[in-house]
GROMACS .gro file of C-alpha atoms in nm:
model
  505
    1MET     CA    1   6.009   4.378   2.630
    2ALA     CA    2   5.790   4.390   2.321
    3VAL     CA    3   5.899   4.029   2.224
    4LYS     CA    4   5.808   3.904   2.572
    5ASN     CA    5   5.460   4.062   2.563
    6SER     CA    6   5.402   3.920   2.205
    7THR     CA    7   5.517   3.573   2.334
    8SER     CA    8   5.273   3.589   2.642
    9ALA     CA    9   4.986   3.701   2.416
   10HIS     CA   10   5.061   3.400   2.186
   11ALA     CA   11   5.067   3.178   2.481
   12LYS     CA   12   4.729   3.308   2.607
   13ARG     CA   13   4.575   3.259   2.262
   14SER     CA   14   4.705   2.896   2.248
   15ARG     CA   15   4.558   2.828   2.596
   16LYS     CA   16   4.224   2.964   2.489
   17LYS     CA   17   4.216   2.762   2.169
   18ALA     CA   18   4.315   2.450   2.362
   19ALA     CA   19   4.048   2.504   2.628
   20ALA     CA   20   3.789   2.577   2.363
   21SER     CA   21   3.876   2.256   2.167
   22SER     CA   22   3.884   2.055   2.482
   23SER     CA   23   3.540   2.196   2.583
   24LEU     CA   24   3.391   2.124   2.237
   25ILE     CA   25   3.509   1.759   2.219
   26PRO     CA   26   3.304   1.641   2.515
   27LYS     CA   27   2.998   1.848   2.395
   28PHE     CA   28   3.043   1.704   2.038
   29MET     CA   29   3.069   1.346   2.163
   30LYS     CA   30   2.766   1.377   2.388
   31ASN     CA   31   2.540   1.320   2.095
   32PRO     CA   32   2.528   0.944   2.026
   33LYS     CA   33   2.412   0.993   1.667
   34THR     CA   34   2.718   1.211   1.589
   35THR     CA   35   2.955   0.964   1.752
   36MET     CA   36   2.798   0.676   1.573
   37ALA     CA   37   2.821   0.862   1.239
   38LEU     CA   38   3.192   0.933   1.288
   39ALA     CA   39   3.257   0.569   1.380
   40LEU     CA   40   3.065   0.451   1.076
   41LEU     CA   41   3.258   0.669   0.842
   42ILE     CA   42   3.589   0.539   0.975
   43ILE     CA   43   3.477   0.171   0.967
   44ASP     CA   44   3.326   0.194   0.609
   45SER     CA   45   3.636   0.378   0.483
   46LEU     CA   46   3.840   0.068   0.585
   47LEU     CA   47   3.583  -0.151   0.435
   48VAL     CA   48   3.573   0.023   0.101
   49SER     CA   49   3.965   0.019   0.095
   50PHE     CA   50   3.940  -0.363   0.155
   51ILE     CA   51   3.691  -0.403  -0.126
   52ILE     CA   52   3.891  -0.209  -0.380
   53ALA     CA   53   4.213  -0.406  -0.293
   54TYR     CA   54   4.065  -0.761  -0.280
   55VAL     CA   55   3.738  -0.780  -0.469
   56PRO     CA   56   3.761  -0.817  -0.849
   57TYR     CA   57   3.621  -0.530  -1.056
   58THR     CA   58   3.318  -0.619  -1.283
   59LYS     CA   59   3.323  -0.435  -1.629
   60ILE     CA   60   2.973  -0.318  -1.727
   61ASP     CA   61   2.947   0.043  -1.836
   62TRP     CA   62   3.296   0.188  -1.789
   63ASP     CA   63   3.422   0.120  -2.139
   64ALA     CA   64   3.098   0.268  -2.285
   65TYR     CA   65   3.133   0.582  -2.067
   66MET     CA   66   3.503   0.619  -2.184
   67SER     CA   67   3.396   0.582  -2.550
   68GLN     CA   68   3.124   0.841  -2.527
   69VAL     CA   69   3.345   1.078  -2.349
   70SER     CA   70   3.623   1.032  -2.603
   71GLY     CA   71   3.386   1.124  -2.882
   72PHE     CA   72   3.284   1.435  -2.700
   73LEU     CA   73   3.642   1.537  -2.628
   74GLY     CA   74   3.708   1.468  -3.002
   75GLY     CA   75   3.469   1.743  -3.098
   76GLU     CA   76   3.149   1.554  -3.163
   77ARG     CA   77   2.839   1.749  -3.078
   78ASP     CA   78   2.569   1.538  -3.240
   79TYR     CA   79   2.416   1.315  -2.963
   80LYS     CA   80   2.310   1.050  -3.202
   81ASN     CA   81   2.686   0.988  -3.290
   82LEU     CA   82   2.801   0.959  -2.925
   83LYS     CA   83   2.796   0.587  -2.871
   84GLY     CA   84   2.959   0.313  -2.667
   85ASP     CA   85   2.964  -0.057  -2.623
   86THR     CA   86   2.614  -0.051  -2.459
   87GLY     CA   87   2.459   0.175  -2.719
   88PRO     CA   88   2.405   0.551  -2.782
   89LEU     CA   89   2.443   0.812  -2.514
   90VAL     CA   90   2.119   0.877  -2.322
   91TYR     CA   91   2.236   1.113  -2.040
   92PRO     CA   92   2.230   1.486  -2.027
   93ALA     CA   93   2.543   1.681  -2.084
   94GLY     CA   94   2.654   1.702  -1.719
   95PHE     CA   95   2.741   1.332  -1.743
   96LEU     CA   96   2.999   1.411  -2.021
   97TYR     CA   97   3.168   1.681  -1.811
   98VAL     CA   98   3.193   1.465  -1.502
   99TYR     CA   99   3.333   1.167  -1.688
  100SER     CA  100   3.558   1.377  -1.896
  101ALA     CA  101   3.718   1.505  -1.574
  102ILE     CA  102   3.738   1.144  -1.440
  103GLN     CA  103   3.912   1.035  -1.760
  104TYR     CA  104   4.146   1.330  -1.735
  105VAL     CA  105   4.242   1.232  -1.372
  106THR     CA  106   4.258   0.862  -1.405
  107GLY     CA  107   4.379   0.825  -1.765
  108GLY     CA  108   4.081   0.598  -1.825
  109GLN     CA  109   4.221   0.334  -1.592
  110VAL     CA  110   3.999   0.132  -1.373
  111PHE     CA  111   4.192   0.114  -1.043
  112PRO     CA  112   4.249   0.491  -0.988
  113ALA     CA  113   3.887   0.533  -1.095
  114GLN     CA  114   3.788   0.287  -0.818
  115ILE     CA  115   3.986   0.492  -0.559
  116LEU     CA  116   3.803   0.800  -0.683
  117PHE     CA  117   3.465   0.637  -0.653
  118GLY     CA  118   3.567   0.508  -0.308
  119ILE     CA  119   3.629   0.869  -0.194
  120LEU     CA  120   3.290   0.958  -0.361
  121TYR     CA  121   3.116   0.679  -0.165
  122ILE     CA  122   3.257   0.820   0.165
  123ILE     CA  123   3.155   1.174   0.079
  124ASN     CA  124   2.803   1.059  -0.010
  125LEU     CA  125   2.771   0.851   0.317
  126GLY     CA  126   2.894   1.158   0.511
  127ILE     CA  127   2.622   1.379   0.357
  128VAL     CA  128   2.355   1.109   0.419
  129LEU     CA  129   2.470   1.075   0.787
  130LEU     CA  130   2.458   1.452   0.824
  131ILE     CA  131   2.088   1.446   0.697
  132TYR     CA  132   2.008   1.187   0.945
  133VAL     CA  133   2.170   1.356   1.228
  134LYS     CA  134   1.998   1.688   1.142
  135THR     CA  135   1.667   1.498   1.160
  136ASP     CA  136   1.510   1.344   1.457
  137VAL     CA  137   1.363   1.017   1.314
  138LEU     CA  138   1.609   0.742   1.315
  139PRO     CA  139   1.767   0.628   1.647
  140TRP     CA  140   2.144   0.642   1.669
  141TRP     CA  141   2.196   0.269   1.682
  142ALA     CA  142   1.997   0.225   1.345
  143LEU     CA  143   2.256   0.446   1.157
  144PHE     CA  144   2.456   0.126   1.093
  145LEU     CA  145   2.183   0.017   0.842
  146LEU     CA  146   2.319   0.277   0.604
  147CYS     CA  147   2.650   0.088   0.575
  148LEU     CA  148   2.517  -0.277   0.538
  149SER     CA  149   2.427  -0.290   0.167
  150LYS     CA  150   2.649  -0.519  -0.040
  151ARG     CA  151   2.487  -0.401  -0.355
  152VAL     CA  152   2.537  -0.031  -0.289
  153HIS     CA  153   2.909  -0.095  -0.223
  154SER     CA  154   2.926  -0.275  -0.547
  155ILE     CA  155   2.743  -0.001  -0.742
  156PHE     CA  156   3.004   0.260  -0.620
  157VAL     CA  157   3.344   0.082  -0.622
  158LEU     CA  158   3.300  -0.218  -0.843
  159ARG     CA  159   3.065  -0.084  -1.114
  160LEU     CA  160   3.151   0.285  -1.131
  161PHE     CA  161   2.799   0.387  -1.240
  162ASN     CA  162   2.708   0.753  -1.300
  163ASP     CA  163   2.418   0.707  -1.055
  164CYS     CA  164   2.675   0.747  -0.785
  165PHE     CA  165   2.750   1.108  -0.878
  166ALA     CA  166   2.380   1.186  -0.937
  167MET     CA  167   2.277   1.072  -0.597
  168THR     CA  168   2.565   1.234  -0.424
  169LEU     CA  169   2.467   1.565  -0.572
  170LEU     CA  170   2.093   1.497  -0.484
  171HIS     CA  171   2.183   1.435  -0.120
  172ALA     CA  172   2.400   1.743  -0.123
  173ALA     CA  173   2.105   1.943  -0.257
  174MET     CA  174   1.886   1.810   0.034
  175GLY     CA  175   2.155   1.894   0.288
  176SER     CA  176   2.175   2.261   0.150
  177ILE     CA  177   1.791   2.280   0.172
  178LEU     CA  178   1.800   2.154   0.539
  179PHE     CA  179   2.030   2.448   0.613
  180GLY     CA  180   1.786   2.681   0.440
  181TRP     CA  181   1.992   2.744   0.126
  182TRP     CA  182   1.711   2.681  -0.114
  183HIS     CA  183   1.868   2.853  -0.427
  184LEU     CA  184   2.186   2.675  -0.377
  185GLY     CA  185   1.993   2.345  -0.325
  186LEU     CA  186   1.802   2.394  -0.650
  187ILE     CA  187   2.130   2.458  -0.840
  188ILE     CA  188   2.288   2.141  -0.705
  189PHE     CA  189   1.961   1.954  -0.781
  190SER     CA  190   1.975   2.069  -1.140
  191ALA     CA  191   2.342   1.957  -1.163
  192ALA     CA  192   2.235   1.609  -1.040
  193VAL     CA  193   1.957   1.593  -1.311
  194SER     CA  194   2.216   1.683  -1.572
  195ILE     CA  195   2.397   1.360  -1.481
  196LYS     CA  196   2.094   1.132  -1.463
  197MET     CA  197   1.727   1.212  -1.508
  198ASN     CA  198   1.606   0.974  -1.233
  199VAL     CA  199   1.656   1.267  -0.995
  200LEU     CA  200   1.346   1.421  -1.143
  201LEU     CA  201   1.148   1.174  -0.930
  202TYR     CA  202   1.220   1.412  -0.642
  203ALA     CA  203   1.080   1.712  -0.844
  204PRO     CA  204   0.700   1.700  -0.751
  205SER     CA  205   0.756   1.688  -0.373
  206LEU     CA  206   1.044   1.934  -0.390
  207PHE     CA  207   0.817   2.187  -0.577
  208ILE     CA  208   0.550   2.163  -0.301
  209LEU     CA  209   0.825   2.228  -0.036
  210MET     CA  210   0.935   2.533  -0.226
  211LEU     CA  211   0.580   2.667  -0.238
  212LYS     CA  212   0.555   2.614   0.144
  213ALA     CA  213   0.895   2.764   0.231
  214MET     CA  214   0.952   3.039  -0.027
  215SER     CA  215   0.770   3.337  -0.162
  216ILE     CA  216   0.639   3.315  -0.519
  217SER     CA  217   0.929   3.533  -0.641
  218GLY     CA  218   1.163   3.308  -0.455
  219VAL     CA  219   1.024   3.002  -0.618
  220ILE     CA  220   1.041   3.167  -0.960
  221SER     CA  221   1.408   3.275  -0.914
  222ALA     CA  222   1.514   2.936  -0.784
  223LEU     CA  223   1.357   2.755  -1.078
  224ALA     CA  224   1.517   3.005  -1.314
  225GLY     CA  225   1.852   2.927  -1.156
  226ALA     CA  226   1.802   2.549  -1.199
  227ALA     CA  227   1.691   2.605  -1.567
  228LEU     CA  228   2.006   2.821  -1.620
  229VAL     CA  229   2.221   2.528  -1.510
  230GLN     CA  230   2.072   2.294  -1.780
  231ILE     CA  231   2.101   2.570  -2.053
  232VAL     CA  232   2.470   2.647  -1.968
  233LEU     CA  233   2.564   2.269  -1.939
  234GLY     CA  234   2.387   2.186  -2.272
  235LEU     CA  235   2.477   2.502  -2.458
  236PRO     CA  236   2.745   2.336  -2.688
  237PHE     CA  237   2.476   2.076  -2.800
  238LEU     CA  238   2.190   2.322  -2.800
  239LEU     CA  239   2.372   2.547  -3.042
  240SER     CA  240   2.471   2.285  -3.288
  241PHE     CA  241   2.222   1.993  -3.264
  242PRO     CA  242   1.944   2.086  -3.029
  243ILE     CA  243   1.681   1.841  -3.144
  244GLU     CA  244   1.906   1.549  -3.117
  245TYR     CA  245   2.031   1.656  -2.771
  246ILE     CA  246   1.689   1.708  -2.622
  247SER     CA  247   1.536   1.406  -2.773
  248ARG     CA  248   1.812   1.172  -2.656
  249ALA     CA  249   1.928   1.324  -2.334
  250PHE     CA  250   1.574   1.374  -2.195
  251ASN     CA  251   1.403   1.073  -2.351
  252LEU     CA  252   1.118   0.972  -2.116
  253GLY     CA  253   0.996   0.689  -2.340
  254ARG     CA  254   1.294   0.460  -2.312
  255ILE     CA  255   1.214   0.079  -2.298
  256PHE     CA  256   1.446  -0.117  -2.079
  257VAL     CA  257   1.532  -0.478  -2.126
  258HIS     CA  258   1.320  -0.716  -1.943
  259PHE     CA  259   1.592  -0.948  -1.843
  260TRP     CA  260   1.783  -0.687  -1.644
  261SER     CA  261   1.492  -0.553  -1.449
  262VAL     CA  262   1.475  -0.630  -1.083
  263ASN     CA  263   1.103  -0.532  -1.032
  264PHE     CA  264   0.804  -0.659  -1.231
  265LYS     CA  265   1.001  -0.957  -1.350
  266PHE     CA  266   0.702  -1.163  -1.282
  267VAL     CA  267   0.512  -0.970  -1.559
  268PRO     CA  268   0.538  -1.140  -1.899
  269GLU     CA  269   0.782  -0.973  -2.138
  270PRO     CA  270   0.517  -0.873  -2.396
  271ILE     CA  271   0.306  -0.692  -2.136
  272PHE     CA  272   0.623  -0.552  -1.968
  273VAL     CA  273   0.726  -0.367  -2.292
  274SER     CA  274   0.378  -0.262  -2.390
  275LYS     CA  275   0.263   0.099  -2.384
  276GLU     CA  276  -0.044   0.009  -2.196
  277PHE     CA  277   0.158  -0.126  -1.898
  278ALA     CA  278   0.373   0.192  -1.912
  279LEU     CA  279   0.063   0.415  -1.923
  280SER     CA  280  -0.101   0.225  -1.635
  281LEU     CA  281   0.212   0.275  -1.410
  282LEU     CA  282   0.233   0.644  -1.499
  283ILE     CA  283  -0.128   0.693  -1.406
  284ALA     CA  284  -0.077   0.505  -1.075
  285HIS     CA  285   0.236   0.721  -1.016
  286LEU     CA  286   0.043   1.055  -1.075
  287VAL     CA  287  -0.257   0.934  -0.852
  288LEU     CA  288  -0.039   0.834  -0.569
  289LEU     CA  289   0.147   1.166  -0.572
  290VAL     CA  290  -0.179   1.362  -0.573
  291VAL     CA  291  -0.327   1.149  -0.291
  292PHE     CA  292  -0.017   1.174  -0.068
  293ALA     CA  293   0.013   1.555  -0.146
  294HIS     CA  294  -0.352   1.609  -0.065
  295TYR     CA  295  -0.392   1.394   0.245
  296LYS     CA  296  -0.042   1.389   0.390
  297TRP     CA  297   0.202   1.658   0.274
  298CYS     CA  298  -0.064   1.944   0.261
  299LYS     CA  299  -0.294   1.814   0.523
  300HIS     CA  300  -0.204   2.099   0.760
  301GLU     CA  301  -0.302   2.364   0.495
  302GLY     CA  302  -0.627   2.195   0.429
  303GLY     CA  303  -0.538   1.978   0.128
  304LEU     CA  304  -0.342   2.013  -0.182
  305PHE     CA  305  -0.588   2.212  -0.394
  306LYS     CA  306  -0.668   2.459  -0.116
  307PHE     CA  307  -0.305   2.504  -0.056
  308LEU     CA  308  -0.225   2.572  -0.426
  309ARG     CA  309  -0.517   2.815  -0.459
  310SER     CA  310  -0.382   3.012  -0.153
  311ARG     CA  311  -0.035   3.023  -0.295
  312ILE     CA  312  -0.111   3.096  -0.659
  313SER     CA  313  -0.379   3.358  -0.587
  314PHE     CA  314  -0.191   3.692  -0.594
  315CYS     CA  315  -0.506   3.893  -0.500
  316SER     CA  316  -0.531   3.743  -0.154
  317ILE     CA  317  -0.334   3.967   0.075
  318THR     CA  318  -0.382   3.735   0.374
  319SER     CA  319  -0.249   3.418   0.192
  320CYS     CA  320   0.050   3.612   0.062
  321SER     CA  321   0.138   3.736   0.400
  322ALA     CA  322   0.123   3.393   0.552
  323TRP     CA  323   0.431   3.281   0.358
  324PRO     CA  324   0.719   3.205   0.345
  325LYS     CA  325   0.749   2.980   0.656
  326THR     CA  326   1.024   2.778   0.814
  327LEU     CA  327   0.964   2.399   0.742
  328LYS     CA  328   1.077   2.132   0.988
  329LYS     CA  329   1.368   1.935   0.871
  330GLU     CA  330   1.188   1.611   0.926
  331HIS     CA  331   0.901   1.731   0.697
  332ILE     CA  332   1.151   1.822   0.421
  333VAL     CA  333   1.330   1.480   0.432
  334THR     CA  334   1.011   1.285   0.462
  335THR     CA  335   0.832   1.460   0.171
  336MET     CA  336   1.131   1.430  -0.063
  337PHE     CA  337   1.202   1.061   0.026
  338VAL     CA  338   0.840   0.953  -0.002
  339GLY     CA  339   0.783   1.132  -0.340
  340ASN     CA  340   1.091   0.960  -0.479
  341PHE     CA  341   0.982   0.619  -0.329
  342ILE     CA  342   0.637   0.649  -0.509
  343GLY     CA  343   0.830   0.685  -0.822
  344ILE     CA  344   1.041   0.390  -0.751
  345ILE     CA  345   0.728   0.163  -0.696
  346CYS     CA  346   0.569   0.285  -1.027
  347ALA     CA  347   0.890   0.255  -1.232
  348ARG     CA  348   0.856  -0.007  -1.498
  349SER     CA  349   1.215  -0.126  -1.477
  350LEU     CA  350   1.470  -0.104  -1.205
  351HIS     CA  351   1.827  -0.211  -1.291
  352TYR     CA  352   2.058  -0.315  -1.014
  353GLN     CA  353   2.226   0.022  -1.012
  354PHE     CA  354   1.902   0.187  -0.957
  355TYR     CA  355   1.899   0.061  -0.602
  356SER     CA  356   2.114   0.361  -0.509
  357TRP     CA  357   1.819   0.575  -0.597
  358TYR     CA  358   1.642   0.493  -0.275
  359PHE     CA  359   1.857   0.274  -0.053
  360TYR     CA  360   1.969   0.558   0.173
  361SER     CA  361   1.599   0.672   0.229
  362LEU     CA  362   1.477   0.324   0.341
  363PRO     CA  363   1.571   0.362   0.715
  364HIS     CA  364   1.389   0.698   0.734
  365LEU     CA  365   1.083   0.577   0.555
  366LEU     CA  366   1.074   0.267   0.776
  367TRP     CA  367   1.100   0.455   1.096
  368ILE     CA  368   0.826   0.699   1.025
  369THR     CA  369   0.578   0.397   0.981
  370PRO     CA  370   0.382   0.263   1.276
  371PHE     CA  371   0.557  -0.080   1.229
  372PRO     CA  372   0.738  -0.230   1.536
  373THR     CA  373   1.119  -0.205   1.521
  374LEU     CA  374   1.172  -0.577   1.458
  375LEU     CA  375   0.948  -0.565   1.147
  376ARG     CA  376   1.125  -0.254   1.016
  377VAL     CA  377   1.451  -0.428   1.032
  378LEU     CA  378   1.308  -0.742   0.863
  379ILE     CA  379   1.171  -0.535   0.576
  380PHE     CA  380   1.501  -0.355   0.536
  381VAL     CA  381   1.678  -0.688   0.528
  382GLY     CA  382   1.421  -0.838   0.277
  383VAL     CA  383   1.468  -0.546   0.039
  384GLU     CA  384   1.845  -0.592   0.044
  385LEU     CA  385   1.818  -0.965  -0.023
  386CYS     CA  386   1.583  -0.908  -0.319
  387TRP     CA  387   1.839  -0.672  -0.470
  388ASN     CA  388   2.116  -0.925  -0.430
  389VAL     CA  389   1.941  -1.204  -0.621
  390PHE     CA  390   2.115  -1.225  -0.963
  391PRO     CA  391   1.952  -1.259  -1.203
  392SER     CA  392   1.629  -1.158  -1.051
  393ASN     CA  393   1.347  -1.400  -1.087
  394LEU     CA  394   0.966  -1.421  -1.048
  395TYR     CA  395   0.989  -1.478  -0.667
  396SER     CA  396   1.249  -1.203  -0.591
  397SER     CA  397   1.067  -0.948  -0.791
  398LEU     CA  398   0.731  -1.033  -0.662
  399LEU     CA  399   0.860  -1.021  -0.297
  400LEU     CA  400   1.027  -0.682  -0.372
  401LEU     CA  401   0.701  -0.541  -0.493
  402CYS     CA  402   0.518  -0.675  -0.188
  403LEU     CA  403   0.769  -0.515   0.049
  404HIS     CA  404   0.756  -0.187  -0.145
  405LEU     CA  405   0.371  -0.189  -0.105
  406LEU     CA  406   0.401  -0.275   0.260
  407ILE     CA  407   0.614   0.026   0.318
  408LEU     CA  408   0.385   0.242   0.114
  409CYS     CA  409   0.100   0.129   0.339
  410GLY     CA  410   0.295   0.207   0.648
  411LEU     CA  411   0.373   0.559   0.509
  412TRP     CA  412   0.002   0.612   0.450
  413TYR     CA  413  -0.082   0.532   0.813
  414SER     CA  414   0.201   0.731   0.954
  415MET     CA  415   0.118   1.038   1.140
  416ALA     CA  416   0.098   1.378   0.944
  417GLU     CA  417   0.250   1.625   1.185
  418ASN     CA  418   0.266   2.001   1.175
  419PRO     CA  419   0.524   2.085   0.901
  420TYR     CA  420   0.598   2.439   1.022
  421GLU     CA  421   0.859   2.550   1.280
  422SER     CA  422   0.688   2.888   1.315
  423ASP     CA  423   0.341   2.751   1.381
  424LYS     CA  424   0.468   2.586   1.694
  425SER     CA  425   0.632   2.894   1.834
  426ASP     CA  426   0.323   3.101   1.746
  427SER     CA  427   0.095   2.867   1.918
  428GLN     CA  428   0.325   2.884   2.220
  429LYS     CA  429   0.308   3.256   2.210
  430ASP     CA  430  -0.054   3.260   2.172
  431GLY     CA  431  -0.087   3.032   2.473
  432GLN     CA  432   0.146   3.244   2.673
  433ASN     CA  433  -0.060   3.553   2.583
  434SER     CA  434  -0.367   3.384   2.682
  435ASP     CA  435  -0.221   3.277   3.010
  436ASP     CA  436  -0.104   3.625   3.067
  437SER     CA  437  -0.445   3.770   2.985
  438LYS     CA  438  -0.618   3.531   3.218
  439GLN     CA  439  -0.364   3.606   3.504
  440SER     CA  440  -0.409   3.981   3.441
  441THR     CA  441  -0.788   3.950   3.470
  442ALA     CA  442  -0.753   3.752   3.787
  443ASP     CA  443  -0.522   4.001   3.948
  444MET     CA  444  -0.755   4.291   3.851
  445THR     CA  445  -1.045   4.105   4.001
  446VAL     CA  446  -0.859   4.062   4.330
  447PHE     CA  447  -0.750   4.422   4.329
  448VAL     CA  448  -1.106   4.553   4.283
  449GLN     CA  449  -1.238   4.320   4.540
  450ASN     CA  450  -0.969   4.443   4.792
  451LEU     CA  451  -1.051   4.795   4.705
  452LEU     CA  452  -1.425   4.757   4.760
  453GLN     CA  453  -1.353   4.575   5.087
  454GLN     CA  454  -1.127   4.872   5.195
  455MET     CA  455  -1.403   5.121   5.097
  456VAL     CA  456  -1.653   4.932   5.300
  457THR     CA  457  -1.416   4.927   5.601
  458LEU     CA  458  -1.372   5.312   5.559
  459ASP     CA  459  -1.744   5.365   5.556
  460ASP     CA  460  -1.779   5.152   5.873
  461MET     CA  461  -1.520   5.360   6.040
  462GLY     CA  462  -1.702   5.684   5.951
  463ASN     CA  463  -2.029   5.549   6.087
  464ARG     CA  464  -1.852   5.449   6.417
  465ILE     CA  465  -1.711   5.789   6.446
  466ASN     CA  466  -2.044   5.955   6.394
  467GLU     CA  467  -2.191   5.713   6.661
  468LEU     CA  468  -1.913   5.804   6.907
  469GLU     CA  469  -1.981   6.169   6.846
  470GLN     CA  470  -2.352   6.124   6.906
  471SER     CA  471  -2.276   5.930   7.234
  472ILE     CA  472  -2.051   6.210   7.353
  473ASN     CA  473  -2.322   6.476   7.274
  474ASP     CA  474  -2.585   6.265   7.464
  475LEU     CA  475  -2.352   6.229   7.764
  476LYS     CA  476  -2.305   6.611   7.770
  477ALA     CA  477  -2.674   6.664   7.756
  478GLU     CA  478  -2.728   6.444   8.056
  479MET     CA  479  -2.452   6.636   8.246
  480GLY     CA  480  -2.615   6.969   8.162
  481VAL     CA  481  -2.352   7.097   7.922
  482GLU     CA  482  -2.586   7.146   7.625
  483GLY     CA  483  -2.485   7.359   7.331
  484THR     CA  484  -2.113   7.287   7.383
  485SER     CA  485  -1.936   7.222   7.074
  486SER     CA  486  -1.795   6.878   6.995
  487PRO     CA  487  -1.434   6.807   7.082
  488LEU     CA  488  -1.367   6.744   6.716
  489ASP     CA  489  -1.224   7.028   6.513
  490PRO     CA  490  -1.501   7.252   6.370
  491SER     CA  491  -1.363   7.246   6.032
  492LYS     CA  492  -1.335   6.866   6.029
  493GLN     CA  493  -1.691   6.856   6.178
  494LYS     CA  494  -1.814   7.060   5.882
  495SER     CA  495  -1.610   6.851   5.638
  496ASP     CA  496  -1.780   6.529   5.785
  497GLU     CA  497  -2.124   6.683   5.776
  498ALA     CA  498  -2.063   6.779   5.405
  499LYS     CA  499  -1.945   6.422   5.331
  500GLN     CA  500  -2.242   6.290   5.514
  501ASP     CA  501  -2.481   6.513   5.313
  502GLU     CA  502  -2.307   6.406   4.984
  503GLY     CA  503  -2.338   6.048   5.093
  504SER     CA  504  -2.711   6.087   5.162
  505ALA     CA  505  -2.752   6.268   4.845
   0.00000   0.00000   0.00000
C-alpha cells in the first residue's frame, strides 16, 4: 500500500513538472527577442565550428603568449624578463593565470585552443544577447547584427587574442550589474582589467553609475573589492619586483606601431608617434567625458558638478537620503557603452583585435541615435568594412573616423531620459495621491451641498408646519372656539416654540 501511494505521488509530481514546463515554453517563446537570441546562438555555434574546421589559423600572438607563460611557470617573477616573439610582457598578472590554464588544458597546441576559444565566443555572445534582451533598445530583428562580423569571428577563433577573455569578463560584469549585483560586477570588472587594461575605458562612466545606484559606503566597499582583486593577482610580482610589475603591466604611455593602426592612419607617422598628438587626444577624451557626463548622463540631477556635490557632501541629510536609487537597465548600458566609445574615438592606435572592444556595443549605440533605421544599418556595415581592410590605408582610416564622429553626433542629439526606476513610480504615486485628493475634495463639496440643501428643506418644512398651525387657530377663532389648545402635542408645541425662539435668537 505504501509503495502504491509513493508511486502515485511520484506520478503526480511528474505530471506537475510536465505541465509547468509545457506552460513555460510557450510563455518563453512569446518574446521574439528571446527566440531570436536562441536561434542566433545555435546558428553561430555551427558557423564557429565550420570556421575552426575549414579556415586556416593565422599565427600572430599565440607563440608569444606561450613563451611568456612558460617563463612565469618556470618561476620568473621579474616582468622585464618575461618576453616573447612580439616583445616583453605588457599585460597585468591576470593574463598569465588565464593563459597558464589554457596551456595546461591544451598542451600549448593551437587546434584545441581554437575549440576553447570557440566555446568562449558562444559564451560571450550569450552574455551580450542577454544584455540586449534585458534592455528595451534594439528591436528583435536587429539582434542578427551581433553575429555578422567577420573580423570578430577571426579575433576569437583564428587569432586567440587575450582581448577575447577581457571583453567576455567585461560583458559578464555588465550583466551582473544589470541584475543589481554591483559588488560582484566590480570584482569581475577588476578581473577583466587584470587581463587587459583597455577595460579601464569603461571606468569613468561606471563610477558615475555607482554613485547614482549605491550609497557612499557601498561605493567604497565595491572599489575596495576591485582593488583587492588586483592586489591578490599581482601579489607574487608585488612581493618580488613591484616596480617592474607596475611600470610594465600598467604602462599608459606605450607607443604602438603606425603600420598596424586601423585609425588615424591618415596622420603622418612623425605626428602619430609624437607626445603632442597623444596629449591632444587625451585632452579631447577628458573633455568629451565631462561634457557627456554633465549634459547627458547627469542631466536629470542638474549636471555633473551639482550631482557630485550632492553625493560627496556628507553634511547634507537630504542628499544622503535621496540615494541609493534603482537605475534603469537602459541607462546603465547606454552610459557604459558611450563612455567606452568616447575612449575608442580618442585612442591614438587601434589594432585589429581592438575591434572587439566596442563591436558589440555598436547596435545599441546606433539605435539610441535619432538616425533612421536604414542609416543605422549602413553605418554599421561601413564600420565593419573599414575593419576588414588589410592593411588599413588613408581612406579606410579616414572613413572610420568620420563614421565614429557621426555616431558621436547622433549620441549627442539622442534623448536624455529619466535614469531612475523609482522616480517614475514616485511620480505615479504622487499623481495618484493628487487625484485622490482632488476626488476627496469634490466628494466633500458635494456632501456639504447636499447637507445644506437638506437643512434648507427641513427649515421649509418647519415654516409650513407653523403656517398650518396658524391657519387651524384662525379657523377655530372664526368658529368661536377661541382658547382651545392646538391639536399638536403640548410638549411638542413647547419644543417647537423653543426652537423658534432659538432660531430667532
